[in-house]
Short mmCIF file of C-alpha atoms and ligand atoms in Angstrom, two decimals:
data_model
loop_
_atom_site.label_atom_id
_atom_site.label_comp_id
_atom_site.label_asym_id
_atom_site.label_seq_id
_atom_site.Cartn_x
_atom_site.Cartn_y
_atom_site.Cartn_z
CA UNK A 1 12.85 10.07 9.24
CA UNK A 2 15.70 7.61 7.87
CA UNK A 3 15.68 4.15 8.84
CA UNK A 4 19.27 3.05 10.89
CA UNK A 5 21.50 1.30 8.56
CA UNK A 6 24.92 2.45 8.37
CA UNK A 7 26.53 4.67 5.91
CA UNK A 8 29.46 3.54 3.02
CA UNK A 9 30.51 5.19 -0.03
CA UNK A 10 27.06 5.89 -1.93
CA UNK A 11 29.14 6.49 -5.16
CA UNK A 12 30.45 2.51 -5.24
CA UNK A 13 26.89 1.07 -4.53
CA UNK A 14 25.62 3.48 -7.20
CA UNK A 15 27.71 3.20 -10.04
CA UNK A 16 26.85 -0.83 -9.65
CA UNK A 17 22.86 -0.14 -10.42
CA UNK A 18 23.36 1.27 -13.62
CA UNK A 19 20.49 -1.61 -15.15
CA UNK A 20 18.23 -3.31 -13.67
CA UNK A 21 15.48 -5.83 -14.35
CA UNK A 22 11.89 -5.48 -12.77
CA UNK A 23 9.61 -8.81 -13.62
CA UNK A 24 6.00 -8.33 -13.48
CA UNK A 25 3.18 -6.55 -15.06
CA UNK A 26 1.30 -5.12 -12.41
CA UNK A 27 0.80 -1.26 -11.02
CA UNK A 28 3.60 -2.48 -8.38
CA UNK A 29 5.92 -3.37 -11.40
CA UNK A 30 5.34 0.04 -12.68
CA UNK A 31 5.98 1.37 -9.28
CA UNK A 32 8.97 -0.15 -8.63
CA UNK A 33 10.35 0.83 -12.16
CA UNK A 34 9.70 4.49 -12.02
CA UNK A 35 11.24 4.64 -8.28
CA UNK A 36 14.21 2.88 -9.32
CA UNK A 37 14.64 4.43 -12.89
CA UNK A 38 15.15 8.12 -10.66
CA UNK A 39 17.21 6.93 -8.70
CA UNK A 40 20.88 8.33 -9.10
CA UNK A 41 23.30 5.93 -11.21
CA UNK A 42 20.48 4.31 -12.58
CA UNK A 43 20.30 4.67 -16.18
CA UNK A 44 17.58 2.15 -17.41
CA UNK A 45 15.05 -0.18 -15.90
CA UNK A 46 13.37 -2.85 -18.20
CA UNK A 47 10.28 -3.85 -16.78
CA UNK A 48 9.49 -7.94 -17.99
CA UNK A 49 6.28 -7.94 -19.30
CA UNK A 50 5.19 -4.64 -18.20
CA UNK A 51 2.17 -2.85 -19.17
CA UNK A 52 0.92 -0.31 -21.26
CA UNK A 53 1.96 2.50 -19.28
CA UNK A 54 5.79 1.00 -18.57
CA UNK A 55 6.91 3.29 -21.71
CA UNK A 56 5.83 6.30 -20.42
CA UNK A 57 8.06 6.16 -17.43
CA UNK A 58 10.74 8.24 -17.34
CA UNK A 59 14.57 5.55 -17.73
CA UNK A 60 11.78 2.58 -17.85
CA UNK A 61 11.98 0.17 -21.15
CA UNK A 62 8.87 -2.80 -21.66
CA UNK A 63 10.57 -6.18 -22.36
CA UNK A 64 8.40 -8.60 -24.18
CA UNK A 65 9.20 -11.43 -21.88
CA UNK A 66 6.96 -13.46 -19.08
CA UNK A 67 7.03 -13.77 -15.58
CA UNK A 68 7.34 -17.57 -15.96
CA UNK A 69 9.89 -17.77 -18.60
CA UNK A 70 12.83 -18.07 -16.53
CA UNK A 71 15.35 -19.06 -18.92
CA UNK A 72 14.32 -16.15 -21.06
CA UNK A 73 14.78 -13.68 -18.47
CA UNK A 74 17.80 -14.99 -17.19
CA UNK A 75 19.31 -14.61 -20.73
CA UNK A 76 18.11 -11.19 -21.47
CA UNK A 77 19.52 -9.75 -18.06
CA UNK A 78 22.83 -11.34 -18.71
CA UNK A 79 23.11 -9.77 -22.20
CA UNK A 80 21.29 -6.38 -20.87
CA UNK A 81 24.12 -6.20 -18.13
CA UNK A 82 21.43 -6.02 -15.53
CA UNK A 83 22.94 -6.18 -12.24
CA UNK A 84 19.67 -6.22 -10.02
CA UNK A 85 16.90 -7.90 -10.81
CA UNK A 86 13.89 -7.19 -7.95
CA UNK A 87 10.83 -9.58 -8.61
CA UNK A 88 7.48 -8.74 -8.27
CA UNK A 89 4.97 -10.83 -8.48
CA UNK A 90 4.47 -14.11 -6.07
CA UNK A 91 3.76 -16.65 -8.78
CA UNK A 92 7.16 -16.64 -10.30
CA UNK A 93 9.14 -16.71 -6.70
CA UNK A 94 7.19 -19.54 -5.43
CA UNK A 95 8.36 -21.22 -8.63
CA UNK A 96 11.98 -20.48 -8.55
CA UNK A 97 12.62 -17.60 -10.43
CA UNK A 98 14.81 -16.09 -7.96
CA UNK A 99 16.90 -19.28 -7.80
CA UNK A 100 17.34 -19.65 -11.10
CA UNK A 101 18.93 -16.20 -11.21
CA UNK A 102 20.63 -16.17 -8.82
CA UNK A 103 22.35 -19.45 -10.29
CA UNK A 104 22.93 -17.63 -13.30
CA UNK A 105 24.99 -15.20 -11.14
CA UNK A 106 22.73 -12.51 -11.14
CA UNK A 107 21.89 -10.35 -8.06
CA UNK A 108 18.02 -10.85 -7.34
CA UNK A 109 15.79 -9.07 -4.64
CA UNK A 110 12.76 -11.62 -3.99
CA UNK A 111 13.28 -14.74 -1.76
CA UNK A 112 13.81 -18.18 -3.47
CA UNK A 113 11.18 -21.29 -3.58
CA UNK A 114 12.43 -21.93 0.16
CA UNK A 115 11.81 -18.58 1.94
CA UNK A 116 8.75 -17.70 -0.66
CA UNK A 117 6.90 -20.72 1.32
CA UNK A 118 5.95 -17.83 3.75
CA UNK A 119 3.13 -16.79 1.13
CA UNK A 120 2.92 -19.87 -1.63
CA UNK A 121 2.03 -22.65 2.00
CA UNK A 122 -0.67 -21.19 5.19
CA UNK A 123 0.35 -24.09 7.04
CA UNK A 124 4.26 -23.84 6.49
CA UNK A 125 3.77 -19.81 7.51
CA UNK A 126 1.10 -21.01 10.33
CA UNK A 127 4.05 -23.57 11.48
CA UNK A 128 6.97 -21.12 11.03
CA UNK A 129 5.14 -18.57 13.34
CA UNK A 130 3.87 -20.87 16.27
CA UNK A 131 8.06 -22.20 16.64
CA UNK A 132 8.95 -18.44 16.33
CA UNK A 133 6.13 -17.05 18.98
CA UNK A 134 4.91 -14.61 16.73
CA UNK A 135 1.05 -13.47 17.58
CA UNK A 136 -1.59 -14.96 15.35
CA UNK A 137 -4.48 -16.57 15.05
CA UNK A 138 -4.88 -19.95 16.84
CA UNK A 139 -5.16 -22.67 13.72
CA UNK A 140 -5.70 -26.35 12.80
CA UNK A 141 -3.63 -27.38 9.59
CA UNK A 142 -6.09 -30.04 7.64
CA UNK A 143 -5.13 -32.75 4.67
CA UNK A 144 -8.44 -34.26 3.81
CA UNK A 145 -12.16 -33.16 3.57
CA UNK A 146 -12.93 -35.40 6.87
CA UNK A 147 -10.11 -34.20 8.84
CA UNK A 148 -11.21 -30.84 8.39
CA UNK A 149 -14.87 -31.17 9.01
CA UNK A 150 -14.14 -33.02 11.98
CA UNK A 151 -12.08 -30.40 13.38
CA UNK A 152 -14.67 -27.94 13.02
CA UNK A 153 -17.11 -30.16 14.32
CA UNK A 154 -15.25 -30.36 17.29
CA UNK A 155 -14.53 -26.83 17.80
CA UNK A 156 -18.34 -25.74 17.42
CA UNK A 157 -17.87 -22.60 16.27
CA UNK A 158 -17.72 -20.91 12.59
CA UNK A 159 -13.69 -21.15 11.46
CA UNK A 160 -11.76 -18.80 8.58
CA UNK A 161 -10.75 -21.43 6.00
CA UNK A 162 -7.67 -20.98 4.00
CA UNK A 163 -6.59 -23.09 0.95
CA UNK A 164 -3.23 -23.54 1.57
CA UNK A 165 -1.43 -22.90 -2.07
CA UNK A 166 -1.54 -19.55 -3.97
CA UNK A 167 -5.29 -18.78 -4.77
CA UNK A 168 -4.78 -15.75 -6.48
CA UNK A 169 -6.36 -13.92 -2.85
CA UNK A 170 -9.46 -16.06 -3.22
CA UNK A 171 -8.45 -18.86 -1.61
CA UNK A 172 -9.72 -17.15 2.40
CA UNK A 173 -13.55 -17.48 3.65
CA UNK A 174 -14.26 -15.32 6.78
CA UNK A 175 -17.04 -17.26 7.80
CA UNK A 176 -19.72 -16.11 9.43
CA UNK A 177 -21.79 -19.61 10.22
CA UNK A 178 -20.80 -23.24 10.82
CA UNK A 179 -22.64 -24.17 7.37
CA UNK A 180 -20.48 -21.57 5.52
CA UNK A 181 -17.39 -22.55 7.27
CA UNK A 182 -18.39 -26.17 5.80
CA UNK A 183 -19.41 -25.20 2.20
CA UNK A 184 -15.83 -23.47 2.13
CA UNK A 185 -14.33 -26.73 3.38
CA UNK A 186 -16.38 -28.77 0.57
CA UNK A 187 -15.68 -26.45 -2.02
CA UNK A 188 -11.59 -26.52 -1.24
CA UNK A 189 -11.66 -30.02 -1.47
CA UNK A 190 -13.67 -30.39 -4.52
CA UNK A 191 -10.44 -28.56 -6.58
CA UNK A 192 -11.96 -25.18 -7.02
CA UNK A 193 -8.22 -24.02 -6.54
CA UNK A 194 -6.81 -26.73 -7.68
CA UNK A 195 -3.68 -28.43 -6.14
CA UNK A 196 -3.82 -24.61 -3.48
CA UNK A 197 -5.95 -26.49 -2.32
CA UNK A 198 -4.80 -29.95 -1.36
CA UNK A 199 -4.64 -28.70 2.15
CA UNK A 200 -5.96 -26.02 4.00
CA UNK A 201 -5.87 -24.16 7.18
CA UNK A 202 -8.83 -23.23 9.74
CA UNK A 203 -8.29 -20.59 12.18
CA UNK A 204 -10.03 -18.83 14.83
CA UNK A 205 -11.65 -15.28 13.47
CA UNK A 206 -10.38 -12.35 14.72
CA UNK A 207 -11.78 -9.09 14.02
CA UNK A 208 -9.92 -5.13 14.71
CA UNK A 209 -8.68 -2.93 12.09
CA UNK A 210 -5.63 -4.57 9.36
CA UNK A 211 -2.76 -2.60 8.72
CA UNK A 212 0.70 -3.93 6.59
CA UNK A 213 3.88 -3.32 7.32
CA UNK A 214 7.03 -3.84 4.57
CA UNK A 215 10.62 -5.14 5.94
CA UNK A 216 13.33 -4.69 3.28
CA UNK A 217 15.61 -7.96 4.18
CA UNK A 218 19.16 -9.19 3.07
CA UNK A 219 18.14 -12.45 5.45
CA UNK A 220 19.96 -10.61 8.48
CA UNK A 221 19.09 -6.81 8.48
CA UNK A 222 15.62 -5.28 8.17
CA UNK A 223 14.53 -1.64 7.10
CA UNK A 224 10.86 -1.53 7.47
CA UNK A 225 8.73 1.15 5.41
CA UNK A 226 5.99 3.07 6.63
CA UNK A 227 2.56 1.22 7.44
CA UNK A 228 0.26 1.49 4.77
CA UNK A 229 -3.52 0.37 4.73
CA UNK A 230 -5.66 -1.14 2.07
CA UNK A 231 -8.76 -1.34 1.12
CA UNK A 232 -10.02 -4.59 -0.01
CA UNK A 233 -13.36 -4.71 -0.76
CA UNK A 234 -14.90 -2.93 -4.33
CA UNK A 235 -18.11 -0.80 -2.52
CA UNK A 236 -17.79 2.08 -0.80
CA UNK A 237 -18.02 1.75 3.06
CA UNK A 238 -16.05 -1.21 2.84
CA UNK A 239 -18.73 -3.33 0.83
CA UNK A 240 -18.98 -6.32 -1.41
CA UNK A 241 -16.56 -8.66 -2.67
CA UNK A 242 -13.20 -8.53 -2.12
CA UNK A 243 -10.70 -6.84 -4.56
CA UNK A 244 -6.58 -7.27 -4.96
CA UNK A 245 -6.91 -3.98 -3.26
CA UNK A 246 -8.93 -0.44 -4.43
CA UNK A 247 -6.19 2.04 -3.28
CA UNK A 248 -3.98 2.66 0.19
CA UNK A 249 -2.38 4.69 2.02
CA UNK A 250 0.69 5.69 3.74
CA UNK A 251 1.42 6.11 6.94
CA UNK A 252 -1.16 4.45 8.53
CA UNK A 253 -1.72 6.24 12.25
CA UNK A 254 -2.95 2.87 13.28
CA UNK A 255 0.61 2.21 13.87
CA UNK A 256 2.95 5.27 15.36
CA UNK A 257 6.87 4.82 15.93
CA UNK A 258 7.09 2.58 19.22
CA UNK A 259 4.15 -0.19 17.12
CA UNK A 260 6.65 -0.26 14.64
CA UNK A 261 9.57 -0.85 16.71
CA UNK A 262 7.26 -3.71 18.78
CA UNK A 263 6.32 -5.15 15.24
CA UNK A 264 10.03 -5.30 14.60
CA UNK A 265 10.92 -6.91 17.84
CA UNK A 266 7.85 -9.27 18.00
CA UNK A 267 6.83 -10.15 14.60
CA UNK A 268 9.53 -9.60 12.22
CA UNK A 269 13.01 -10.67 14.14
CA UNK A 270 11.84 -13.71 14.87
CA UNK A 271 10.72 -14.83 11.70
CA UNK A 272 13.86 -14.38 9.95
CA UNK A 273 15.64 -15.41 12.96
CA UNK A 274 12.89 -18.58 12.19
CA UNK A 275 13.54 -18.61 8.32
CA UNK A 276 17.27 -18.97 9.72
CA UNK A 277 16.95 -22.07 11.50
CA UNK A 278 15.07 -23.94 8.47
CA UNK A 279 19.24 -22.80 6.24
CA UNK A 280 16.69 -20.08 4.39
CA UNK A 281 18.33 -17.34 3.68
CA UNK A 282 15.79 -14.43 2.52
CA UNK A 283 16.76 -11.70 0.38
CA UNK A 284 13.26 -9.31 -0.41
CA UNK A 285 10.63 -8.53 1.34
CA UNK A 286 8.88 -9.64 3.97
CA UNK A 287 4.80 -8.20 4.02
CA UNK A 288 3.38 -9.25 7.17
CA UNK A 289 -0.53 -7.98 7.23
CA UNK A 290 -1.39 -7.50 10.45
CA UNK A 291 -4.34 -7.21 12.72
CA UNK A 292 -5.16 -5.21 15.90
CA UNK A 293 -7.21 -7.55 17.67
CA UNK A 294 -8.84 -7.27 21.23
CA UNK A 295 -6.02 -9.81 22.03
CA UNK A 296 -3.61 -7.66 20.64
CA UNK A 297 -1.38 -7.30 17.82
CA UNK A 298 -1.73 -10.66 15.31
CA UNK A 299 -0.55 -11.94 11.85
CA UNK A 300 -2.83 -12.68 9.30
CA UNK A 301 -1.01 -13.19 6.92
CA UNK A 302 2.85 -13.01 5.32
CA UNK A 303 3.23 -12.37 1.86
CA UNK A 304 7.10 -12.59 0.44
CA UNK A 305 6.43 -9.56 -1.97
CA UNK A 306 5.22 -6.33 -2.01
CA UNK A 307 1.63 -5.15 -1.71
CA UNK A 308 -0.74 -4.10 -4.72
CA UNK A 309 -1.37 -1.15 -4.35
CA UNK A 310 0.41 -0.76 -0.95
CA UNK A 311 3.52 -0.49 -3.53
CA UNK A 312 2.61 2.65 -5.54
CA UNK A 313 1.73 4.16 -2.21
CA UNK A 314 4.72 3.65 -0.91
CA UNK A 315 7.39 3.98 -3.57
CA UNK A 316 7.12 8.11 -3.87
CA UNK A 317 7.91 8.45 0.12
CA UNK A 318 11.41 6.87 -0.86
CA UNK A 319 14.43 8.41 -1.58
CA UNK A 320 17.46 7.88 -4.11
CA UNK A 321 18.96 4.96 -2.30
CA UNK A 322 16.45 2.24 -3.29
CA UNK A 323 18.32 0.94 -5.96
CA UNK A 324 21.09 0.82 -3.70
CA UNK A 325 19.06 -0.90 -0.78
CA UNK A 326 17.42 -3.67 -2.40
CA UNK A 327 20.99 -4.25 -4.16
CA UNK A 328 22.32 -4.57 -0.96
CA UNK A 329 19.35 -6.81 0.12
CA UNK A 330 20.19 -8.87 -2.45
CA UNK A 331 23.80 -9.23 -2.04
CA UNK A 332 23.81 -10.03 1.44
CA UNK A 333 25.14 -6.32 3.08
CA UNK A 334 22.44 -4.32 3.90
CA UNK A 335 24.05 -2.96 6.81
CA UNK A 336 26.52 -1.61 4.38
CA UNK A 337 23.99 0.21 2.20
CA UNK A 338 23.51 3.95 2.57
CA UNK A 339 20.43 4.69 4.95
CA UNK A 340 17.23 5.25 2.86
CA UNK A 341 15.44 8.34 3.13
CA UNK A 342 11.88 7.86 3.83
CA UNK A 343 10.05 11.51 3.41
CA UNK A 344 7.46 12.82 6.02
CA UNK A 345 4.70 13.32 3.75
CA UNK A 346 1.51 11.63 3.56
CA UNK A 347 0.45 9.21 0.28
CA UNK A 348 -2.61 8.41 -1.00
CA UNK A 349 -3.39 5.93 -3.47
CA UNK A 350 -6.52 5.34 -5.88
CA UNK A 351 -6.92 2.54 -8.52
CA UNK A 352 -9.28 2.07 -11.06
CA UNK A 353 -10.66 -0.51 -12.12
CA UNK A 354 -12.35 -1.97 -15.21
CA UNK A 355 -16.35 -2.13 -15.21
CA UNK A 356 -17.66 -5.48 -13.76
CA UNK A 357 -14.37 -6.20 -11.79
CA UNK A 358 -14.12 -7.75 -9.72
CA UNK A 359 -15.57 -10.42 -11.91
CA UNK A 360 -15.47 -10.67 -15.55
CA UNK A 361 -14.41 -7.15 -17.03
CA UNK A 362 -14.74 -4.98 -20.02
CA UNK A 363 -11.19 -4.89 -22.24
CA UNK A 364 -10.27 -3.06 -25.00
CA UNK A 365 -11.63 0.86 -23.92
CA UNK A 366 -9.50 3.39 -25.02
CA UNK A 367 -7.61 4.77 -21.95
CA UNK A 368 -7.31 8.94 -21.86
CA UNK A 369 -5.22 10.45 -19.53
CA UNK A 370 -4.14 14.31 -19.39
CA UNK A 371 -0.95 14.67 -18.12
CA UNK A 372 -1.98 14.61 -14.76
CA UNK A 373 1.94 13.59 -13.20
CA UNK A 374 3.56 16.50 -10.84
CA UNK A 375 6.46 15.76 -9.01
CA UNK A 376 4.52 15.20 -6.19
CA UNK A 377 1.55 12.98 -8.06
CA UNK A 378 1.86 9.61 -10.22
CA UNK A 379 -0.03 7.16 -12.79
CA UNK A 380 0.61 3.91 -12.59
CA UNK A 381 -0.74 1.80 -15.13
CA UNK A 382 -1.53 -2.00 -14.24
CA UNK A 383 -4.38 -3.98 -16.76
CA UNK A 384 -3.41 -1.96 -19.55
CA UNK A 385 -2.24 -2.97 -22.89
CA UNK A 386 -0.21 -0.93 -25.78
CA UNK A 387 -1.89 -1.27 -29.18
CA UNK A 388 0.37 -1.25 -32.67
CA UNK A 389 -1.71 2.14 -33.27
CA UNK A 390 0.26 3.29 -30.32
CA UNK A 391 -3.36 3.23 -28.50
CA UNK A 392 -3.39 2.35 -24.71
CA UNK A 393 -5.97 0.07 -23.90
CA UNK A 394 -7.70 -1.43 -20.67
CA UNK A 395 -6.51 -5.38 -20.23
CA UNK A 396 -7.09 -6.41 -17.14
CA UNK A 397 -9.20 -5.90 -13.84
CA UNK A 398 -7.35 -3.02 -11.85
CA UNK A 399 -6.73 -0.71 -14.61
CA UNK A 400 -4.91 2.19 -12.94
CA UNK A 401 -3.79 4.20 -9.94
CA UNK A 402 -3.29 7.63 -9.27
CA UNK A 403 -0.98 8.49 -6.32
CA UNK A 404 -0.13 11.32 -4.59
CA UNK A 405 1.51 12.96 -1.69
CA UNK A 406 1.04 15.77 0.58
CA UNK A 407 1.67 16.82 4.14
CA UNK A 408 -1.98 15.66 5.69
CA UNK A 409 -3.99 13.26 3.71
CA UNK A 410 -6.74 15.74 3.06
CA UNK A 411 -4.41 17.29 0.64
CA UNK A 412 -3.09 14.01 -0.73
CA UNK A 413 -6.51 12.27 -1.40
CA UNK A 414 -7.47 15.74 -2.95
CA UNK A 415 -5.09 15.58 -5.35
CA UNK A 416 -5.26 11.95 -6.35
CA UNK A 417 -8.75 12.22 -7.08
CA UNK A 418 -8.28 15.39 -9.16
CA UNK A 419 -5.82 13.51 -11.22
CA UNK A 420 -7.98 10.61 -11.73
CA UNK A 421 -10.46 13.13 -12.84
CA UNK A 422 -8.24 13.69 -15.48
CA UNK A 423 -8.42 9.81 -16.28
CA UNK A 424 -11.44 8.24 -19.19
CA UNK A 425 -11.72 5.23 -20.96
CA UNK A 426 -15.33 3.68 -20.95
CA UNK A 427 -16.22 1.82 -17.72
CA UNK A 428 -14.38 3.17 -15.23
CA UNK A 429 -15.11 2.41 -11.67
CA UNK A 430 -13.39 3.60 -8.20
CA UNK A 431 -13.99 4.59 -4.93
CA UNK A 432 -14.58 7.83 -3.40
CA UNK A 433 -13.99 7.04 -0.38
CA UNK A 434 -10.45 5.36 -0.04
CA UNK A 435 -9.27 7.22 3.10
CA UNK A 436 -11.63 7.51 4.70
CA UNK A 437 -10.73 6.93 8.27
CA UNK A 438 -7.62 9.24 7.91
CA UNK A 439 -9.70 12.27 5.72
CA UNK A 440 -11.86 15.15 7.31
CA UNK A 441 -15.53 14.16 6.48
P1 LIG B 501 -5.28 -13.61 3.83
O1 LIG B 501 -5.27 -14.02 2.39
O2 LIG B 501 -4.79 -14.62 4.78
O3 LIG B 501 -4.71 -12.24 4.03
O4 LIG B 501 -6.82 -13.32 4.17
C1 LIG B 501 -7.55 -12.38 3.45
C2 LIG B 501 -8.35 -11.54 4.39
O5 LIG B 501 -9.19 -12.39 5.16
C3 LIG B 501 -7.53 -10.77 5.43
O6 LIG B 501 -7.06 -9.56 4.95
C4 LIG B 501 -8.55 -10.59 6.54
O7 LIG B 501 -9.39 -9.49 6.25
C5 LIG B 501 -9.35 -11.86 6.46
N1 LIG B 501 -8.86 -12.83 7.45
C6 LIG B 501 -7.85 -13.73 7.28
N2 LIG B 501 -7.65 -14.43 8.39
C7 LIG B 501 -8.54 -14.01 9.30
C8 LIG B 501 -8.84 -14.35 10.66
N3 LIG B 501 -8.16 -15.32 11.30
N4 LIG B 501 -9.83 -13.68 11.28
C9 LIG B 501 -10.53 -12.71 10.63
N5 LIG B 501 -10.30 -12.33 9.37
C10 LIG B 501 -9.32 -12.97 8.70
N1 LIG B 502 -3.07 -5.35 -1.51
C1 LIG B 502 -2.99 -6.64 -0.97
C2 LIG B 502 -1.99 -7.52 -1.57
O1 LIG B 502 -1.16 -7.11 -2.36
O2 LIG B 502 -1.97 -8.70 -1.23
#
């Protein structure tokens, strides 16, 4: 399977990706850097902060500088000779990073402050998609505490309440009762996410499986990756609190071909064609999380990034032209990029976490892993840290993921969980059961 985008000289687009800059600590980060790092012509990938697996990636270098600092990073990629730079995270492209590079005359896959509104504002997104007729939930945008309780009042029935800022994937109640569609409302409005949460959202619930789907965008041109599903919540059987996501996996048979194509034509045309008409010109990705409802196909949710840990799922199904893709993303000629190889195979991905996540979480355990990476299996390292006595310790909630791919998903969640076998530090939790509606019982 190859998406359609038409062919030029690989060689030209190659030899232009000989650095590149990958900002962002996360598994996704590390993802991204070991996809790009093999791909042909690429020669090093620095990976701003990274983690402490970044070093142990093949053509990937750590650089000890922070998401936010955006003068620092524009700096170091002008002096590195970076010619991409792909960001990962949503934090720093709601905040301008990508504009700020891009005025520094650097190529940058991620959308600017303008098109990153699509994630960082639920009633800008909510707005964008009722002018551009794309499915979702029916919503009421809200400003104050009394507006919003009135609305509900009104509507008599329990609402999901959405802060409308970045909330770090906290900021969403699927309520279940008028009074907990109300305590949400309160507790938005009382600051618990701060200024997220001057405004918020309500919608109507939906319920039906979720699936996500990826479109690779220079602002005019799409290639959309395989449909991967997550799994949010921490238990197995889909229980307890929710998670940034406990592993994934790729393709999801929720969606075959002609889905794909509908999602294309219904969802993600028209929002560019949307983003258009508001002079936004987006150059990343577009992650629309979707839902198959009883009324049909609906967006949750658009994200301007990629998914964690739909990311490390995804990245080994992708061949050598990445780097040259998301260049041409960035540059505006995607349709001039050589047509990226997306392999057959099936992916599964498995994170784990720290003990007590997702609340407060044990740091410092010594992390142990064999050498559990094939060419067809992966560690990703996300909340890990690199001690001076070259130990690699756990920093963070989602520690690690172990990915692998195979031609059924039997195989492929086989092998992920015999390389996380592999895998000890003190504390470590996951799921046995990520896959499970794709796996043989
Ligand atoms: P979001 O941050 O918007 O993706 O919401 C987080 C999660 O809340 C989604 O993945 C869904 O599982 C759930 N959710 C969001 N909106 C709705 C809705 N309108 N109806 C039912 N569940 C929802
Ligand atoms: N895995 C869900 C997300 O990245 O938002």
């Amino acid at each position: 399977m190859t998406a359609s985008v038409r062919t030029t000289d690989p060689a030209s687009t190659e030899a232009s990706v000989r650095h590149l800059l990958v900002v962002g600590s996360g598994g996704r980060e590390n993802a991204l850097g070991w996809a790009l790092a093999r791909c042909p012509g690429v020669e090093r990938v620095w990976v701003a902060p990274g983690n402490g697996g970044t070093a142990q990636l093949e053509g990937c270098e750590p650089l000890a500088i922070g998401e936010s600092d955006q003068e620092g990073l524009l700096r170091a990629a002008l002096e590195l000779g970076v010619t991409l730079v792909v960001v990962g995270p949503e934090g720093p492209l709601a905040n301008g990073l990508a504009d700020r590079l891009r005025a520094g005359g650097l190529a940058v896959f991620g959308p600017g402050a303008d098109g990153a509104q699509l994630e960082a504002s639920k009633q800008w997104a909510k707005a964008l998609m009722q002018e551009a007729g794309v499915p979702s939930a029916g919503h009421w945008p809200a400003s104050s505490r009394s507006e919003a309780l009135a609305v509900l009042e009104a509507v008599g029935r329990p609402l999901v309440v959405k802060a409308d800022g970045l909330a770090a994937g906290k900021g969403v109640t699927v309520a279940e009762s008028l009074e907990e569609s109300r305590a949400a409302i309160e507790e938005i409005f009382a600051g618990r996410f701060g200024e997220a949460g001057d405004s918020l959202v309500l919608e109507e619930r939906l319920s039906g499986p979720e699936v996500s789907v990826f479109a690779l965008t220079d602002g005019q041109a799409m290639v959309l990756l395989p449909p991967a599903q997550d799994h949010k919540r921490i238990g197995e059987g889909d229980t307890g609190p929710n998670t940034g996501g406990m592993g994934a996996y790729a393709p999801a048979p929720l969606l075959d071909a002609a889905a794909l194509e509908r999602v294309r034509r219904e969802v993600l045309e028209p929002t560019l064609q949307a983003l258009r008409q508001r002079g936004i010109d987006y150059r990343g990705v577009i992650y629309a999380g979707l839902m198959l409802s009883e009324g049909g196909l609906k967006v949750i949710e658009f994200n301007c990034r990629f998914g964690d840990p739909e990311c490390q799922t995804l990245m080994p199904l992708l061949g050598g032209e990445l780097a040259a893709v998301l260049l041409a993303c960035a540059r505006g000629n995607l349709n001039q990029a050589p047509p990226l190889t997306i392999s057959a195979g099936c992916s599964a991905c498995v994170v784990a976490a720290a003990e007590g996540y997702p609340g407060d979480v044990r740091r410092g355990d010594v992390i142990h892993s064999q050498s559990l990476s094939t060419p067809q299996r992966q560690l990703f390292h996300a909340g890990s840290r690199l001690e001076e006595s070259g130990a690699c310790v756990t920093a963070g909630g989602r520690v690690l993921a172990v990915v692998a791919q195979a031609e059924d998903f039997d195989a492929a969640f086989a092998s992920a969980y015999a390389g996380l076998d592999q895998v000890h530090y003190e504390g470590i939790t996951f799921r046995r059961d990520i896959g499970h509606q794709v796996r043989r019982p």
